[in-house]
Amino acid sequence: MHRSGPIPFDDVVETALYGEGGFYASGRGAGRSRDFLTSPEVGPLFGAVLGRALDSWWDEIGSPDPFLVVEVGAGVGTLCRDIVASRPRCTSALRYLLVERSDALRDQHAAHVPVEPAAFVLGPTFDDGVDEDGLRHAPGRGPLFASLPDLPAVAIRGVILANELLDNMAFRLVERTPEGWAEVRAGATADGPLAEVLVPADPALAQEADRLVGPDVDVSARIPLQHAAGEWLGRARRALEGGRIVAIDYATPTDELARRPSHEWVRTYRGGGRGGRPLEALGSQDITCEVCPDQLARIASPTQDRSQADFLRAHGVEALVDQARADWAAGAATGSLDGLKAQSRVGEANALLDPAGLGGFRVLEWLRN
Ligand SMILES: C[S@@+](CC[C@H](N)C(=O)[O-])C[C@H]1O[C@@H](n2cnc3c(N)ncnc32)[C@H](O)[C@@H]1O
C-alpha cells in the first residue's frame, strides 16, 4: 500500500484479500485441509439440497430452457460440482456460470466441471436452425458451464446464488467516541506493521452510523459500514430480469454488532483455524465481517430471511438424510462403500443444521417476478 496517511479499513481489506499477494488472489480459501470450512466444503449434501432448491425455483418461473444459474464467489467450484452431481431435474436446461474474482481460484473451475466459453453458455446458441432473429436457443443442451471474473453483462432469468460472498466484501469501520463518531483506519507504525488509528468520521459516515444505530450508542461501540455488499446487491438486482437472488451468510443486525466487541464479528482465518488481528500478516489470512441484513435492506428488503437449517429443511434435507440412514443400515450389514458414504452424509447434516454453527447462518432471498 503506497499511500500517505491512515488508510480506510475497506482499502486494507480489499488489498489484503484481492490485491497482489492477497489472500484470495494467491489462491487461498475454503476447503477441508485449507483455510476454513464452508457448507459446500463440509461434503456433497449441501449441493444435493441446493439441487432440489434449484428445481423448485426453476418450476416457479415456468421451467425455462435455458435456466441460468449464476454462482458468485464460487471459490474453486465445489458447490457447482456437487449440485450437478446430484442430478437435479433442471439439468438439461441448466446454464451455470461460476463467477469468481480470484484468477487463481478461477483457474481451478475446469478441474471441477467442463468449462465452455461464456458466449456459448449464455447463448443464444448456434444450432441446427434459426428463428426470426437469425438465432435459436437449442433446448435440452444442459448442463453447460462457464467461468467469469464478474457478473455477466446480460439480463439474468434464473438464480443468482452467493454462499459466503458478502462477508468477504470490504467494509469501513467506525467507533463511537465521547466527541462523536470516529473512523477506524490503519496507519504505519515506527516498527513496520499497521496499527489502528482513529480519525474524526466525515459527516456522511457519521450520519450513516447515526441512522443505523442512533446517536445514543455506548462510547467505544463499533459498527461496520458495508457499502461494497450493498453495491453488489444493487448490481445483482439490476441484472436480474426474473427469478431470485439467494445470499447465504453469517448475518447479524448492525445494532446487535454495536453491543459486541468488534473482534467477535471481524474475524480472521488461516490454516483451518482463527488467525491473528486483522491488521497483522496482511495477505496471509482471510478477513471477514458478519453481514448486516439491515444495511442490505437499504438497497432492498429481502423477500425471505430464514436460518440455513430452516432453508435446508424446506428443501428436503431430511428426506436425503433418511435415505442415507436406510443405506447406512443396509451397508453396515454388507460392509459396502455406500454404507460408509451414507454414514458421512448423516454427519454432514448434523454440521449443516447445527443452530450454533452453519445451521444458524441466514439465507436471504430477493425475488423478482
Ligand atoms: C468465503 S469464500 C466462499 C467460497 C465458496 N462460495 C464457498 O462457500 O466455499 C468467498 C469467495 O468470494 C470471492 N469473491 C469476493 N468478492 C467477489 C466478487 N465481487 N465477485 C466474485 N467473487 C468474489 C472470493 O475471491 C472468494 O473466493
GROMACS .gro file of C-alpha atoms and ligand atoms in nm, residues 18 24 28 30 36 38-41 71-75 99-102 105 149-150 162-165 167-169 232 286, ligand 1:
model
   57
   18TYR     CA    1  -0.771  -0.928  -0.355
   24TYR     CA    2  -0.771  -1.488  -0.230
   28ARG     CA    3  -0.614  -1.944  -0.059
   30ALA     CA    4  -1.230  -2.260   0.170
   36PHE     CA    5  -1.165  -2.260   0.669
   38THR     CA    6  -1.785  -2.357   0.436
   39SER     CA    7  -2.111  -2.551   0.383
   40PRO     CA    8  -2.016  -2.679   0.033
   41GLU     CA    9  -1.681  -2.794   0.170
   71GLU     CA   10  -2.299  -1.852  -0.859
   72VAL     CA   11  -2.096  -1.557  -0.735
   73GLY     CA   12  -1.790  -1.611  -0.516
   74ALA     CA   13  -1.776  -1.967  -0.645
   75GLY     CA   14  -1.431  -2.041  -0.497
   99VAL     CA   15  -1.826  -1.610  -1.105
  100GLU     CA   16  -1.505  -1.579  -0.904
  101ARG     CA   17  -1.284  -1.271  -0.888
  102SER     CA   18  -0.964  -1.457  -0.791
  105LEU     CA   19  -0.931  -1.991  -0.783
  149PRO     CA   20  -1.440  -1.289  -1.304
  150ASP     CA   21  -1.753  -1.076  -1.258
  162ALA     CA   22  -2.384  -1.649  -0.331
  163ASN     CA   23  -2.259  -1.864  -0.043
  164GLU     CA   24  -2.035  -1.669   0.197
  165LEU     CA   25  -1.966  -1.396  -0.058
  167ASP     CA   26  -1.889  -1.142   0.441
  168ASN     CA   27  -1.575  -1.115   0.229
  169MET     CA   28  -1.659  -0.776   0.083
  232TRP     CA   29  -2.310  -0.574  -0.515
  286ASP     CA   30  -0.883  -1.422   0.549
  370LIG     C1   31  -1.557  -1.725   0.172
  370LIG     S1   32  -1.520  -1.758   0.005
  370LIG     C2   33  -1.660  -1.863  -0.035
  370LIG     C3   34  -1.630  -1.960  -0.145
  370LIG     C4   35  -1.746  -2.056  -0.174
  370LIG     N1   36  -1.866  -1.986  -0.209
  370LIG     C5   37  -1.774  -2.145  -0.055
  370LIG     O1   38  -1.878  -2.130   0.006
  370LIG     O2   39  -1.689  -2.231  -0.024
  370LIG     C6   40  -1.563  -1.606  -0.080
  370LIG     C7   41  -1.525  -1.606  -0.226
  370LIG     O3   42  -1.583  -1.493  -0.290
  370LIG     C8   43  -1.490  -1.441  -0.385
  370LIG     N2   44  -1.532  -1.304  -0.416
  370LIG     C9   45  -1.526  -1.196  -0.337
  370LIG     N3   46  -1.580  -1.088  -0.397
  370LIG    C10   47  -1.624  -1.130  -0.518
  370LIG    C11   48  -1.691  -1.067  -0.626
  370LIG     N4   49  -1.724  -0.938  -0.622
  370LIG     N5   50  -1.720  -1.140  -0.736
  370LIG    C12   51  -1.686  -1.271  -0.741
  370LIG     N6   52  -1.622  -1.337  -0.642
  370LIG    C13   53  -1.592  -1.267  -0.531
  370LIG    C14   54  -1.358  -1.457  -0.314
  370LIG     O4   55  -1.249  -1.449  -0.403
  370LIG    C15   56  -1.376  -1.596  -0.251
  370LIG     O5   57  -1.337  -1.698  -0.336
   0.00000   0.00000   0.00000
